[in-house]
Amino acid sequence: DGTVRFENVVFAYDEDRDILHGLDFEVPADGTLAIVGPSGAGKSTLARLLFRFYDPKAGRILIDGQDIAAVTQESLRGAIGIVPQDSVLFNDTIGYNIGYGREGASPAEIQEAARGAALDEFIAKLPDGYDTQVGERGLKLSGGEKQRVAIARTLLKNPPILILDEATSALDSRTEDEIQATLARISERRTTLIIAHRLSTITHADEIIVLNDGRIAERGNHASLLAQN
Ligand code: ADP
Ligand code: ADP
């Protein structure tokens, strides 16, 4: 489960200016869609619509065949995990940061989520492991480590749909490649991935949609888009 379908979705923040002009696409369950395009293309807007922060002006958004207009924001939050570009961590332990929002998470579940985010090797090197304090008064994490903690935190919720909103854009390309490889593995384990990204460096996506000014400019996979351009 976790099929996402946009049916001719039109959206405007202000009555007189449409931001998305009839977007039509489907992400099959467990598939990976990368939405690429320049800043202002509408990628974050699309993610906000999936959470029902806003509703479309026309068209429908369906998850597993159900129009999300009939679904509460709360239950959508349970179905969709999101990792933003610059995840904010608490000045607390790594374990606390991964388990945050899941009060009853057991150490085994936290470990499992860390493994899913490929954090286990890093944590094993820390003398205090999961009890390591991070942030201002503790260990300063690199951008990549922070994003992995954020991914682990999101994985702990087991969301059928995972949205990465420029989650690796601020990282150096080697770290980005490593995290994208981790994401490729995650999507094999019953998770639908939607990745919003400035550049088409997401080689593992089943489909890439190039968004420009709220319209689909091109679509294909990494190889076919490279061949065209
Ligand atoms: P992207 O994520 O691709 O950078 P956005 O979805 O953030 O693009 O923005 C798409 C367009 O919508 C831009 O023109 C942006 O200025 C506009 N926009 C974004 N948020 C708002 C808002 N809250 N009110 C009005 N316009 C907005
Ligand atoms: P993101 O980087 O996630 O796309 P934005 O820069 O779009 O974030 O949004 C930052 C804040 O400014 C949000 O609350 C967004 O709704 C608002 N915003 C963005 N663009 C506009 C705009 N053109 N007019 C009004 N508000 C905007």
mmCIF file with all atom_site columns, C-alpha atoms in Angstrom, residues 75-184:
data_model
loop_
_atom_site.group_PDB
_atom_site.id
_atom_site.type_symbol
_atom_site.label_atom_id
_atom_site.label_alt_id
_atom_site.label_comp_id
_atom_site.label_asym_id
_atom_site.label_entity_id
_atom_site.label_seq_id
_atom_site.pdbx_PDB_ins_code
_atom_site.Cartn_x
_atom_site.Cartn_y
_atom_site.Cartn_z
_atom_site.occupancy
_atom_site.B_iso_or_equiv
_atom_site.pdbx_formal_charge
_atom_site.auth_seq_id
_atom_site.auth_comp_id
_atom_site.auth_asym_id
_atom_site.auth_atom_id
_atom_site.pdbx_PDB_model_num
ATOM 1   C CA . SER A 1 75  ? -4.405 10.338 9.888  1.00 0.00 ? 75  SER A CA 1
ATOM 2   C CA . LEU A 1 76  ? -2.412 11.622 6.913  1.00 0.00 ? 76  LEU A CA 1
ATOM 3   C CA . ARG A 1 77  ? 0.422  12.390 9.329  1.00 0.00 ? 77  ARG A CA 1
ATOM 4   C CA . GLY A 1 78  ? 0.371  8.750  10.329 1.00 0.00 ? 78  GLY A CA 1
ATOM 5   C CA . ALA A 1 79  ? 0.549  7.586  6.725  1.00 0.00 ? 79  ALA A CA 1
ATOM 6   C CA . ILE A 1 80  ? 3.196  9.995  5.484  1.00 0.00 ? 80  ILE A CA 1
ATOM 7   C CA . GLY A 1 81  ? 6.646  10.704 6.865  1.00 0.00 ? 81  GLY A CA 1
ATOM 8   C CA . ILE A 1 82  ? 8.589  13.737 5.724  1.00 0.00 ? 82  ILE A CA 1
ATOM 9   C CA . VAL A 1 83  ? 12.262 14.595 5.969  1.00 0.00 ? 83  VAL A CA 1
ATOM 10  C CA . PRO A 1 84  ? 13.015 18.248 5.221  1.00 0.00 ? 84  PRO A CA 1
ATOM 11  C CA . GLN A 1 85  ? 16.261 19.782 3.983  1.00 0.00 ? 85  GLN A CA 1
ATOM 12  C CA . ASP A 1 86  ? 17.515 20.975 7.323  1.00 0.00 ? 86  ASP A CA 1
ATOM 13  C CA . SER A 1 87  ? 16.262 18.687 10.043 1.00 0.00 ? 87  SER A CA 1
ATOM 14  C CA . VAL A 1 88  ? 16.255 20.189 13.490 1.00 0.00 ? 88  VAL A CA 1
ATOM 15  C CA . LEU A 1 89  ? 17.532 17.966 16.275 1.00 0.00 ? 89  LEU A CA 1
ATOM 16  C CA . PHE A 1 90  ? 17.043 18.369 20.001 1.00 0.00 ? 90  PHE A CA 1
ATOM 17  C CA . ASN A 1 91  ? 19.991 19.023 22.319 1.00 0.00 ? 91  ASN A CA 1
ATOM 18  C CA . ASP A 1 92  ? 19.551 15.556 23.747 1.00 0.00 ? 92  ASP A CA 1
ATOM 19  C CA . THR A 1 93  ? 20.773 12.031 23.060 1.00 0.00 ? 93  THR A CA 1
ATOM 20  C CA . ILE A 1 94  ? 20.813 10.354 19.658 1.00 0.00 ? 94  ILE A CA 1
ATOM 21  C CA . GLY A 1 95  ? 18.382 7.761  21.029 1.00 0.00 ? 95  GLY A CA 1
ATOM 22  C CA . TYR A 1 96  ? 15.971 10.465 22.179 1.00 0.00 ? 96  TYR A CA 1
ATOM 23  C CA . ASN A 1 97  ? 16.135 12.164 18.796 1.00 0.00 ? 97  ASN A CA 1
ATOM 24  C CA . ILE A 1 98  ? 15.376 8.944  16.931 1.00 0.00 ? 98  ILE A CA 1
ATOM 25  C CA . GLY A 1 99  ? 12.584 7.954  19.328 1.00 0.00 ? 99  GLY A CA 1
ATOM 26  C CA . TYR A 1 100 ? 11.036 11.404 19.546 1.00 0.00 ? 100 TYR A CA 1
ATOM 27  C CA . GLY A 1 101 ? 7.333  11.332 18.797 1.00 0.00 ? 101 GLY A CA 1
ATOM 28  C CA . ARG A 1 102 ? 7.119  7.624  19.585 1.00 0.00 ? 102 ARG A CA 1
ATOM 29  C CA . GLU A 1 103 ? 7.073  7.634  23.377 1.00 0.00 ? 103 GLU A CA 1
ATOM 30  C CA . GLY A 1 104 ? 6.819  3.886  23.725 1.00 0.00 ? 104 GLY A CA 1
ATOM 31  C CA . ALA A 1 105 ? 9.605  3.019  21.292 1.00 0.00 ? 105 ALA A CA 1
ATOM 32  C CA . SER A 1 106 ? 11.816 0.257  22.652 1.00 0.00 ? 106 SER A CA 1
ATOM 33  C CA . PRO A 1 107 ? 15.609 0.337  22.351 1.00 0.00 ? 107 PRO A CA 1
ATOM 34  C CA . ALA A 1 108 ? 15.337 -2.529 19.851 1.00 0.00 ? 108 ALA A CA 1
ATOM 35  C CA . GLU A 1 109 ? 12.962 -0.518 17.652 1.00 0.00 ? 109 GLU A CA 1
ATOM 36  C CA . ILE A 1 110 ? 15.230 2.508  17.844 1.00 0.00 ? 110 ILE A CA 1
ATOM 37  C CA . GLN A 1 111 ? 18.184 0.350  16.849 1.00 0.00 ? 111 GLN A CA 1
ATOM 38  C CA . GLU A 1 112 ? 16.245 -1.113 13.962 1.00 0.00 ? 112 GLU A CA 1
ATOM 39  C CA . ALA A 1 113 ? 15.354 2.371  12.684 1.00 0.00 ? 113 ALA A CA 1
ATOM 40  C CA . ALA A 1 114 ? 18.998 3.442  13.020 1.00 0.00 ? 114 ALA A CA 1
ATOM 41  C CA . ARG A 1 115 ? 20.043 0.404  11.010 1.00 0.00 ? 115 ARG A CA 1
ATOM 42  C CA . GLY A 1 116 ? 17.484 1.317  8.349  1.00 0.00 ? 116 GLY A CA 1
ATOM 43  C CA . ALA A 1 117 ? 19.051 4.756  8.091  1.00 0.00 ? 117 ALA A CA 1
ATOM 44  C CA . ALA A 1 118 ? 22.533 3.190  7.946  1.00 0.00 ? 118 ALA A CA 1
ATOM 45  C CA . LEU A 1 119 ? 23.477 4.887  11.215 1.00 0.00 ? 119 LEU A CA 1
ATOM 46  C CA . ASP A 1 120 ? 24.530 1.748  13.057 1.00 0.00 ? 120 ASP A CA 1
ATOM 47  C CA . GLU A 1 121 ? 28.201 1.890  12.090 1.00 0.00 ? 121 GLU A CA 1
ATOM 48  C CA . PHE A 1 122 ? 28.462 5.528  13.136 1.00 0.00 ? 122 PHE A CA 1
ATOM 49  C CA . ILE A 1 123 ? 26.722 4.881  16.465 1.00 0.00 ? 123 ILE A CA 1
ATOM 50  C CA . ALA A 1 124 ? 28.903 1.839  17.158 1.00 0.00 ? 124 ALA A CA 1
ATOM 51  C CA . LYS A 1 125 ? 31.974 4.116  17.060 1.00 0.00 ? 125 LYS A CA 1
ATOM 52  C CA . LEU A 1 126 ? 30.633 6.416  19.786 1.00 0.00 ? 126 LEU A CA 1
ATOM 53  C CA . PRO A 1 127 ? 31.716 5.480  23.333 1.00 0.00 ? 127 PRO A CA 1
ATOM 54  C CA . ASP A 1 128 ? 28.251 6.359  24.644 1.00 0.00 ? 128 ASP A CA 1
ATOM 55  C CA . GLY A 1 129 ? 26.376 4.927  21.645 1.00 0.00 ? 129 GLY A CA 1
ATOM 56  C CA . TYR A 1 130 ? 22.721 5.901  21.620 1.00 0.00 ? 130 TYR A CA 1
ATOM 57  C CA . ASP A 1 131 ? 23.229 7.864  24.850 1.00 0.00 ? 131 ASP A CA 1
ATOM 58  C CA . THR A 1 132 ? 25.598 10.280 23.127 1.00 0.00 ? 132 THR A CA 1
ATOM 59  C CA . GLN A 1 133 ? 24.484 13.862 23.649 1.00 0.00 ? 133 GLN A CA 1
ATOM 60  C CA . VAL A 1 134 ? 24.233 15.853 20.433 1.00 0.00 ? 134 VAL A CA 1
ATOM 61  C CA . GLY A 1 135 ? 23.783 19.539 19.764 1.00 0.00 ? 135 GLY A CA 1
ATOM 62  C CA . GLU A 1 136 ? 25.225 22.522 21.522 1.00 0.00 ? 136 GLU A CA 1
ATOM 63  C CA . ARG A 1 137 ? 26.481 20.770 24.632 1.00 0.00 ? 137 ARG A CA 1
ATOM 64  C CA . GLY A 1 138 ? 27.318 17.442 23.030 1.00 0.00 ? 138 GLY A CA 1
ATOM 65  C CA . LEU A 1 139 ? 28.658 16.037 19.815 1.00 0.00 ? 139 LEU A CA 1
ATOM 66  C CA . LYS A 1 140 ? 28.239 18.259 16.800 1.00 0.00 ? 140 LYS A CA 1
ATOM 67  C CA . LEU A 1 141 ? 26.813 16.162 13.976 1.00 0.00 ? 141 LEU A CA 1
ATOM 68  C CA . SER A 1 142 ? 27.666 16.746 10.338 1.00 0.00 ? 142 SER A CA 1
ATOM 69  C CA . GLY A 1 143 ? 24.840 17.603 7.951  1.00 0.00 ? 143 GLY A CA 1
ATOM 70  C CA . GLY A 1 144 ? 24.789 14.009 6.696  1.00 0.00 ? 144 GLY A CA 1
ATOM 71  C CA . GLU A 1 145 ? 24.663 12.513 10.183 1.00 0.00 ? 145 GLU A CA 1
ATOM 72  C CA . LYS A 1 146 ? 21.835 14.871 11.140 1.00 0.00 ? 146 LYS A CA 1
ATOM 73  C CA . GLN A 1 147 ? 19.850 13.851 8.084  1.00 0.00 ? 147 GLN A CA 1
ATOM 74  C CA . ARG A 1 148 ? 20.378 10.171 8.868  1.00 0.00 ? 148 ARG A CA 1
ATOM 75  C CA . VAL A 1 149 ? 19.075 10.714 12.405 1.00 0.00 ? 149 VAL A CA 1
ATOM 76  C CA . ALA A 1 150 ? 16.045 12.482 10.898 1.00 0.00 ? 150 ALA A CA 1
ATOM 77  C CA . ILE A 1 151 ? 15.503 9.602  8.458  1.00 0.00 ? 151 ILE A CA 1
ATOM 78  C CA . ALA A 1 152 ? 15.748 7.095  11.328 1.00 0.00 ? 152 ALA A CA 1
ATOM 79  C CA . ARG A 1 153 ? 13.209 9.128  13.334 1.00 0.00 ? 153 ARG A CA 1
ATOM 80  C CA . THR A 1 154 ? 10.827 9.028  10.391 1.00 0.00 ? 154 THR A CA 1
ATOM 81  C CA . LEU A 1 155 ? 11.393 5.320  9.705  1.00 0.00 ? 155 LEU A CA 1
ATOM 82  C CA . LEU A 1 156 ? 10.427 4.500  13.277 1.00 0.00 ? 156 LEU A CA 1
ATOM 83  C CA . LYS A 1 157 ? 6.875  5.565  12.395 1.00 0.00 ? 157 LYS A CA 1
ATOM 84  C CA . ASN A 1 158 ? 6.841  2.997  9.564  1.00 0.00 ? 158 ASN A CA 1
ATOM 85  C CA . PRO A 1 159 ? 5.024  5.336  7.196  1.00 0.00 ? 159 PRO A CA 1
ATOM 86  C CA . PRO A 1 160 ? 3.847  3.706  3.955  1.00 0.00 ? 160 PRO A CA 1
ATOM 87  C CA . ILE A 1 161 ? 4.793  6.940  2.193  1.00 0.00 ? 161 ILE A CA 1
ATOM 88  C CA . LEU A 1 162 ? 8.035  8.819  2.742  1.00 0.00 ? 162 LEU A CA 1
ATOM 89  C CA . ILE A 1 163 ? 8.638  12.296 1.326  1.00 0.00 ? 163 ILE A CA 1
ATOM 90  C CA . LEU A 1 164 ? 12.143 13.699 1.109  1.00 0.00 ? 164 LEU A CA 1
ATOM 91  C CA . ASP A 1 165 ? 11.923 17.430 0.534  1.00 0.00 ? 165 ASP A CA 1
ATOM 92  C CA . GLU A 1 166 ? 15.421 18.441 -0.585 1.00 0.00 ? 166 GLU A CA 1
ATOM 93  C CA . ALA A 1 167 ? 16.642 16.193 2.224  1.00 0.00 ? 167 ALA A CA 1
ATOM 94  C CA . THR A 1 168 ? 20.085 15.702 0.692  1.00 0.00 ? 168 THR A CA 1
ATOM 95  C CA . SER A 1 169 ? 20.421 18.921 -1.311 1.00 0.00 ? 169 SER A CA 1
ATOM 96  C CA . ALA A 1 170 ? 22.597 20.717 1.217  1.00 0.00 ? 170 ALA A CA 1
ATOM 97  C CA . LEU A 1 171 ? 25.107 17.867 1.506  1.00 0.00 ? 171 LEU A CA 1
ATOM 98  C CA . ASP A 1 172 ? 28.320 17.260 -0.397 1.00 0.00 ? 172 ASP A CA 1
ATOM 99  C CA . SER A 1 173 ? 27.840 14.912 -3.330 1.00 0.00 ? 173 SER A CA 1
ATOM 100 C CA . ARG A 1 174 ? 29.542 11.916 -1.751 1.00 0.00 ? 174 ARG A CA 1
ATOM 101 C CA . THR A 1 175 ? 27.370 12.105 1.391  1.00 0.00 ? 175 THR A CA 1
ATOM 102 C CA . GLU A 1 176 ? 24.343 12.696 -0.793 1.00 0.00 ? 176 GLU A CA 1
ATOM 103 C CA . ASP A 1 177 ? 25.110 9.575  -2.852 1.00 0.00 ? 177 ASP A CA 1
ATOM 104 C CA . GLU A 1 178 ? 25.516 7.509  0.313  1.00 0.00 ? 178 GLU A CA 1
ATOM 105 C CA . ILE A 1 179 ? 22.196 8.661  1.718  1.00 0.00 ? 179 ILE A CA 1
ATOM 106 C CA . GLN A 1 180 ? 20.424 8.167  -1.601 1.00 0.00 ? 180 GLN A CA 1
ATOM 107 C CA . ALA A 1 181 ? 21.790 4.611  -1.696 1.00 0.00 ? 181 ALA A CA 1
ATOM 108 C CA . THR A 1 182 ? 20.280 4.092  1.751  1.00 0.00 ? 182 THR A CA 1
ATOM 109 C CA . LEU A 1 183 ? 16.977 5.478  0.495  1.00 0.00 ? 183 LEU A CA 1
ATOM 110 C CA . ALA A 1 184 ? 17.035 3.128  -2.478 1.00 0.00 ? 184 ALA A CA 1
#
